[in-house]
Amino acid sequence: MQKLTNKEEEIMHILWKLKKAFVKEVMAEITEDQPHYNTLSTIIRNLEDKGYVSHNAYGNTHQYFPIIALENYRKEFMNTAIENYFNNSYKNMVSFFAEEDKISADELREILEIIEKRK
């Protein structure tokens, strides 16, 4: 999976939400820093070139849809982040969030329960 830019990732989240969309429908979902229509169209075509989306043609208009599932992207993204920022250690990742007060003891207990149930 090729790495996405922040804007490409933002567009993918919109396409995952909408399931299928024309460029104008994607544009309507962007609330901040809205790009020009042609710029957005280029970004979506780049996503297609990278293998993230495909399209159905209706005359001169294209309706785009994701071909990479959000779950697959999330898994790849998280694996890469853990590898690059936490020395490939889930323990280091959880410790980081605990030290930053981003995860509570109750949430950690819930995670432990999930792990215990899987055994």
N, CA, C and O of each residue as an XYZ file, in Angstrom:
476
protein
N       0.834     -1.182      0.000
C       0.000      0.000      0.000
C       0.880      1.247      0.000
O       1.758      1.403      0.848
N       0.633      2.116     -0.951
C       1.398      3.358     -1.005
C       0.920      4.318      0.077
O      -0.256      4.347      0.440
N       1.869      5.103      0.581
C       1.552      6.095      1.608
C       0.687      7.205      1.010
O       0.892      7.636     -0.125
N      -0.284      7.652      1.807
C      -1.154      8.739      1.369
C      -0.727     10.058      1.996
O      -0.206     10.088      3.111
N      -0.951     11.146      1.270
C      -0.755     12.466      1.847
C      -1.914     12.724      2.814
O      -2.902     11.989      2.811
N      -1.793     13.753      3.628
C      -2.875     14.088      4.562
C      -4.175     14.388      3.814
O      -5.245     13.954      4.241
N      -4.094     15.119      2.711
C      -5.294     15.462      1.941
C      -5.894     14.215      1.299
O      -7.115     14.054      1.279
N      -5.044     13.333      0.774
C      -5.544     12.083      0.198
C      -6.257     11.241      1.257
O      -7.304     10.650      0.995
N      -5.676     11.199      2.446
C      -6.301     10.445      3.538
C      -7.651     11.056      3.915
O      -8.614     10.331      4.170
N      -7.721     12.380      3.952
C      -8.979     13.065      4.239
C     -10.047     12.688      3.196
O     -11.199     12.426      3.544
N      -9.653     12.666      1.936
C     -10.582     12.318      0.856
C     -11.010     10.862      0.980
O     -12.177     10.539      0.755
N     -10.088      9.987      1.333
C     -10.438      8.578      1.503
C     -11.470      8.408      2.616
O     -12.404      7.619      2.474
N     -11.315      9.133      3.711
C     -12.295      9.034      4.800
C     -13.683      9.463      4.313
O     -14.695      8.891      4.719
N     -13.721     10.458      3.453
C     -15.006     10.890      2.887
C     -15.586      9.790      1.996
O     -16.776      9.487      2.070
N     -14.736      9.194      1.154
C     -15.218      8.129      0.276
C     -15.647      6.891      1.071
O     -16.624      6.238      0.706
N     -14.936      6.564      2.138
C     -15.369      5.437      2.980
C     -16.736      5.734      3.590
O     -17.584      4.848      3.696
N     -16.938      6.973      3.983
C     -18.221      7.373      4.582
C     -19.352      7.325      3.550
O     -20.426      6.790      3.826
N     -19.108      7.882      2.369
C     -20.147      7.987      1.347
C     -20.341      6.695      0.546
O     -21.399      6.480     -0.046
N     -19.328      5.850      0.532
C     -19.318      4.588     -0.225
C     -19.141      4.801     -1.735
O     -18.318      4.124     -2.352
N     -19.885      5.713     -2.331
C     -19.742      6.088     -3.742
C     -20.010      7.574     -3.831
O     -20.898      8.087     -3.149
N     -19.247      8.279     -4.671
C     -19.479      9.725     -4.760
C     -18.864     10.311     -6.023
O     -17.825      9.868     -6.514
N     -19.553     11.321     -6.522
C     -19.003     12.150     -7.585
C     -18.123     13.211     -6.916
O     -18.247     13.453     -5.716
N     -17.250     13.835     -7.680
C     -16.335     14.837     -7.128
C     -17.114     15.927     -6.389
O     -16.701     16.347     -5.308
N     -18.215     16.386     -6.946
C     -18.998     17.453     -6.302
C     -19.545     17.006     -4.942
O     -19.686     17.831     -4.039
N     -19.854     15.723     -4.783
C     -20.343     15.217     -3.496
C     -19.213     15.147     -2.468
O     -19.422     15.413     -1.284
N     -18.024     14.790     -2.928
C     -16.854     14.809     -2.036
C     -16.581     16.245     -1.615
O     -16.323     16.512     -0.442
N     -16.638     17.167     -2.566
C     -16.407     18.587     -2.300
C     -17.357     19.094     -1.216
O     -16.948     19.857     -0.341
N     -18.609     18.679     -1.269
C     -19.615     19.139     -0.305
C     -19.299     18.677      1.114
O     -19.764     19.289      2.076
N     -18.520     17.611      1.261
C     -18.168     17.085      2.577
C     -16.963     17.787      3.203
O     -16.729     17.651      4.404
N     -16.208     18.525      2.416
C     -15.002     19.196      2.908
C     -15.413     20.542      3.495
O     -15.911     21.417      2.787
N     -15.198     20.692      4.796
C     -15.646     21.915      5.471
C     -14.539     22.956      5.620
O     -14.821     24.154      5.655
N     -13.299     22.518      5.708
C     -12.180     23.454      5.878
C     -11.180     23.276      4.744
O     -10.984     22.170      4.240
N     -10.556     24.372      4.352
C      -9.534     24.355      3.299
C     -10.022     23.611      2.065
O      -9.352     22.709      1.562
N     -11.186     23.998      1.590
C     -11.770     23.342      0.431
C     -10.925     23.617     -0.808
O     -10.711     24.778     -1.160
N     -10.442     22.574     -1.475
C      -9.637     22.792     -2.685
C     -10.526     23.181     -3.860
O     -11.748     23.047     -3.800
N      -9.906     23.657     -4.910
C     -10.616     23.935     -6.157
C     -11.115     22.589     -6.707
O     -10.499     21.551     -6.468
N     -12.219     22.615     -7.435
C     -12.815     21.398     -7.994
C     -11.789     20.582     -8.780
O     -11.705     19.365     -8.611
N     -11.003     21.249     -9.646
C     -10.013     20.537    -10.465
C      -8.918     19.905     -9.612
O      -8.434     18.816     -9.921
N      -8.532     20.589     -8.544
C      -7.522     20.042     -7.630
C      -8.059     18.782     -6.959
O      -7.362     17.771     -6.873
N      -9.295     18.849     -6.487
C      -9.908     17.684     -5.847
C     -10.018     16.527     -6.837
O      -9.746     15.380     -6.484
N     -10.407     16.820     -8.052
C     -10.498     15.786     -9.081
C      -9.136     15.120     -9.309
O      -9.055     13.903     -9.472
N      -8.086     15.916     -9.319
C      -6.727     15.384     -9.489
C      -6.344     14.502     -8.303
O      -5.754     13.439     -8.495
N      -6.668     14.920     -7.093
C      -6.359     14.127     -5.897
C      -7.060     12.771     -5.979
O      -6.460     11.739     -5.676
N      -8.325     12.776     -6.387
C      -9.071     11.517     -6.483
C      -8.480     10.625     -7.577
O      -8.391      9.410     -7.402
N      -8.080     11.214     -8.693
C      -7.435     10.407     -9.744
C      -6.106      9.840     -9.258
O      -5.742      8.720     -9.619
N      -5.370     10.611     -8.433
C      -4.126     10.091     -7.847
C      -4.421      8.903     -6.931
O      -3.669      7.929     -6.910
N      -5.519      8.987     -6.176
C      -5.926      7.860     -5.327
C      -6.241      6.637     -6.184
O      -5.965      5.502     -5.797
N      -6.816      6.886     -7.334
C      -7.099      5.781     -8.258
C      -5.790      5.182     -8.774
O      -5.648      3.961     -8.838
N      -4.835      6.038     -9.142
C      -3.530      5.566     -9.619
C      -2.810      4.751     -8.544
O      -2.092      3.801     -8.857
N      -3.002      5.121     -7.289
C      -2.368      4.413     -6.177
C      -3.112      3.131     -5.797
O      -2.642      2.369     -4.952
N      -4.257      2.895     -6.411
C      -4.998      1.667     -6.163
C      -5.963      1.714     -4.990
O      -6.365      0.669     -4.478
N      -6.337      2.905     -4.562
C      -7.251      3.051     -3.431
C      -8.711      3.183     -3.861
O      -9.615      2.777     -3.130
N      -8.939      3.745     -5.034
C     -10.311      3.937     -5.515
C     -10.420      3.485     -6.973
O      -9.425      3.339     -7.683
N     -11.653      3.274     -7.378
C     -11.961      3.012     -8.770
C     -13.173      3.874     -9.115
O     -13.648      4.645     -8.282
N     -13.668      3.742    -10.340
C     -14.800      4.578    -10.726
C     -15.725      3.861    -11.695
O     -15.340      2.905    -12.369
N     -16.937      4.345    -11.742
C     -17.901      4.002    -12.778
C     -18.083      5.257    -13.610
O     -18.273      6.347    -13.071
N     -18.023      5.101    -14.931
C     -18.170      6.244    -15.833
C     -19.623      6.378    -16.264
O     -20.274      5.401    -16.635
N     -20.111      7.600    -16.206
C     -21.435      7.953    -16.696
C     -21.246      9.112    -17.666
O     -21.327     10.278    -17.279
N     -20.994      8.782    -18.931
C     -20.648      9.823    -19.900
C     -19.301     10.424    -19.535
O     -18.309      9.707    -19.401
N     -19.269     11.742    -19.374
C     -18.026     12.426    -19.002
C     -17.828     12.513    -17.496
O     -16.829     13.067    -17.037
N     -18.759     11.980    -16.727
C     -18.712     12.070    -15.273
C     -18.300     10.732    -14.682
O     -18.659      9.674    -15.199
N     -17.540     10.792    -13.588
C     -17.101      9.578    -12.905
C     -17.619      9.560    -11.473
O     -17.556     10.558    -10.755
N     -18.129      8.408    -11.084
C     -18.516      8.196     -9.688
C     -17.450      7.283     -9.083
O     -17.217      6.172     -9.558
N     -16.815      7.778     -8.029
C     -15.691      7.075     -7.417
C     -16.136      6.280     -6.203
O     -17.097      6.637     -5.521
N     -15.421      5.198     -5.948
C     -15.689      4.366     -4.777
C     -14.388      3.730     -4.300
O     -13.503      3.433     -5.103
N     -14.276      3.520     -2.980
C     -13.045      2.928     -2.445
C     -12.945      1.442     -2.802
O     -13.945      0.724     -2.799
N     -11.744      0.999     -3.104
C     -11.517     -0.435     -3.307
C     -10.606     -1.002     -2.223
O     -10.365     -2.209     -2.174
N     -10.108     -0.137     -1.364
C      -9.377     -0.551     -0.161
C     -10.303     -0.273      1.017
O     -10.771      0.853      1.189
N     -10.565     -1.287      1.820
C     -11.443     -1.122      2.979
C     -10.753     -0.302      4.061
O      -9.535     -0.372      4.226
N     -11.539      0.470      4.791
C     -11.015      1.267      5.898
C     -10.255      0.380      6.882
O      -9.191      0.767      7.364
N     -10.782     -0.790      7.183
C     -10.142     -1.703      8.142
C      -8.755     -2.125      7.665
O      -7.823     -2.210      8.465
N      -8.614     -2.389      6.365
C      -7.307     -2.769      5.825
C      -6.322     -1.615      5.888
O      -5.149     -1.805      6.209
N      -6.805     -0.411      5.578
C      -5.938      0.764      5.649
C      -5.520      1.024      7.092
O      -4.352      1.293      7.369
N      -6.482      0.941      8.009
C      -6.201      1.168      9.430
C      -5.131      0.190      9.927
O      -4.199      0.581     10.629
N      -5.277     -1.065      9.560
C      -4.313     -2.089      9.991
C      -2.910     -1.765      9.477
O      -1.940     -1.818     10.233
N      -2.807     -1.434      8.201
C      -1.512     -1.091      7.608
C      -0.933      0.173      8.243
O       0.254      0.225      8.563
N      -1.781      1.193      8.424
C      -1.357      2.457      9.027
C      -0.824      2.235     10.440
O       0.237      2.743     10.803
N      -1.577      1.468     11.231
C      -1.164      1.229     12.621
C       0.118      0.402     12.682
O       1.006      0.695     13.483
N       0.220     -0.616     11.851
C       1.440     -1.426     11.843
C       2.656     -0.575     11.486
O       3.720     -0.723     12.087
N       2.499      0.301     10.523
C       3.606      1.179     10.119
C       3.952      2.156     11.241
O       5.128      2.381     11.527
N       2.931      2.737     11.878
C       3.183      3.684     12.979
C       3.877      2.993     14.143
O       4.816      3.545     14.716
N       3.438      1.816     14.494
C       4.049      1.088     15.611
C       5.493      0.730     15.278
O       6.375      0.820     16.132
N       5.726      0.324     14.035
C       7.082     -0.001     13.604
C       7.979      1.235     13.631
O       9.105      1.176     14.124
N       7.478      2.360     13.098
C       8.305      3.551     12.952
C       8.474      4.366     14.232
O       9.517      4.990     14.428
N       7.468      4.371     15.106
C       7.501      5.264     16.262
C       7.619      4.557     17.604
O       7.928      5.191     18.613
N       7.375      3.242     17.628
C       7.382      2.537     18.913
C       8.281      1.300     18.885
O       8.098      0.366     19.667
N       9.252      1.312     17.973
C      10.236      0.238     17.891
C       9.563     -1.122     17.747
O      10.021     -2.121     18.303
N       8.465     -1.142     16.990
C       7.704     -2.366     16.725
C       7.182     -3.028     18.000
O       7.028     -4.249     18.053
N       6.912     -2.222     19.023
C       6.477     -2.735     20.321
C       5.106     -2.159     20.691
O       4.948     -0.949     20.855
N       4.132     -3.043     20.817
C       2.799     -2.604     21.248
C       2.841     -2.136     22.704
O       2.089     -1.245     23.099
N       3.713     -2.737     23.486
C       3.888     -2.313     24.879
C       4.357     -0.862     24.922
O       3.844     -0.068     25.709
N       5.322     -0.515     24.086
C       5.805      0.865     24.036
C       4.687      1.817     23.620
O       4.594      2.931     24.137
N       3.841      1.383     22.691
C       2.742      2.220     22.236
C       1.749      2.471     23.368
O       1.368      3.613     23.626
N       1.332      1.402     24.040
C       0.361      1.545     25.131
C       0.969      2.372     26.264
O       0.281      3.201     26.859
N       2.240      2.157     26.566
C       2.922      2.943     27.602
C       2.938      4.427     27.244
O       2.725      5.283     28.102
N       3.188      4.720     25.982
C       3.183      6.105     25.522
C       1.833      6.756     25.816
O       1.777      7.853     26.371
N       0.748      6.079     25.442
C      -0.585      6.653     25.644
C      -0.923      6.762     27.127
O      -1.611      7.695     27.541
N      -0.446      5.824     27.919
C      -0.676      5.890     29.363
C       0.065      7.091     29.964
O      -0.495      7.820     30.783
N       1.311      7.294     29.560
C       2.105      8.409     30.074
C       1.546      9.760     29.629
O       1.702     10.759     30.332
N       0.904      9.793     28.479
C       0.316     11.031     27.952
C      -1.107     11.236     28.461
O      -1.792     12.161     28.023
N      -1.557     10.390     29.375
C      -2.928     10.437     29.903
C      -3.971     10.340     28.792
O      -5.004     11.008     28.839
N      -3.698      9.518     27.812
C      -4.632      9.307     26.703
C      -5.424      8.012     26.873
O      -6.358      7.746     26.117
N      -5.050      7.212     27.865
C      -5.752      5.962     28.135
C      -5.848      5.792     29.645
O      -4.880      6.032     30.368
N      -7.009      5.382     30.113
C      -7.235      5.255     31.557
C      -6.984      3.829     32.025
O      -6.889      2.899     31.223
N      -6.882      3.681     33.320
C      -6.713      2.347     33.915
C      -7.919      1.474     33.578
O      -7.766      0.284     33.301
N      -9.115      2.059     33.600
C     -10.321      1.294     33.254
C     -10.248      0.792     31.806
O     -10.606     -0.348     31.514
N      -9.784      1.655     30.919
C      -9.652      1.237     29.523
C      -8.607      0.140     29.375
O      -8.787     -0.791     28.591
N      -7.524      0.246     30.120
C      -6.500     -0.813     30.090
C      -7.063     -2.133     30.614
O      -6.755     -3.197     30.077
N      -7.895     -2.068     31.671
C      -8.529     -3.286     32.185
C      -9.447     -3.904     31.123
O      -9.494     -5.123     30.963
N     -10.170     -3.051     30.406
C     -11.033     -3.547     29.325
C     -10.210     -4.245     28.248
O     -10.606     -5.288     27.729
N      -9.067     -3.662     27.920
C      -8.174     -4.272     26.929
C      -7.679     -5.621     27.435
O      -7.647     -6.597     26.685
N      -7.297     -5.675     28.701
C      -6.852     -6.956     29.274
C      -7.963     -8.004     29.225
O      -7.695     -9.174     28.949
N      -9.198     -7.600     29.486
C     -10.319     -8.529     29.399
C     -10.471     -9.066     27.975
O     -10.717    -10.257     27.786
N     -10.329     -8.220     27.004
C     -10.411     -8.643     25.600
C      -9.327     -9.658     25.306
O      -9.581    -10.677     24.665
N      -8.106     -9.382     25.776
C      -6.980    -10.295     25.537
C      -7.238    -11.630     26.232
O      -7.011    -12.688     25.646
N      -7.704    -11.585     27.459
C      -7.965    -12.819     28.221
C      -9.056    -13.666     27.563
O      -8.961    -14.893     27.549
N     -10.078    -13.027     27.027
C     -11.173    -13.760     26.385
C     -10.710    -14.463     25.113
O     -11.285    -15.478     24.721
N      -9.690    -13.938     24.475
C      -9.195    -14.517     23.220
C      -8.361    -15.757     23.444
O      -8.115    -16.516     22.507
N      -7.919    -15.977     24.677
C      -7.059    -17.146     24.963
C      -7.874    -18.416     25.047
O      -7.320    -19.491     25.279
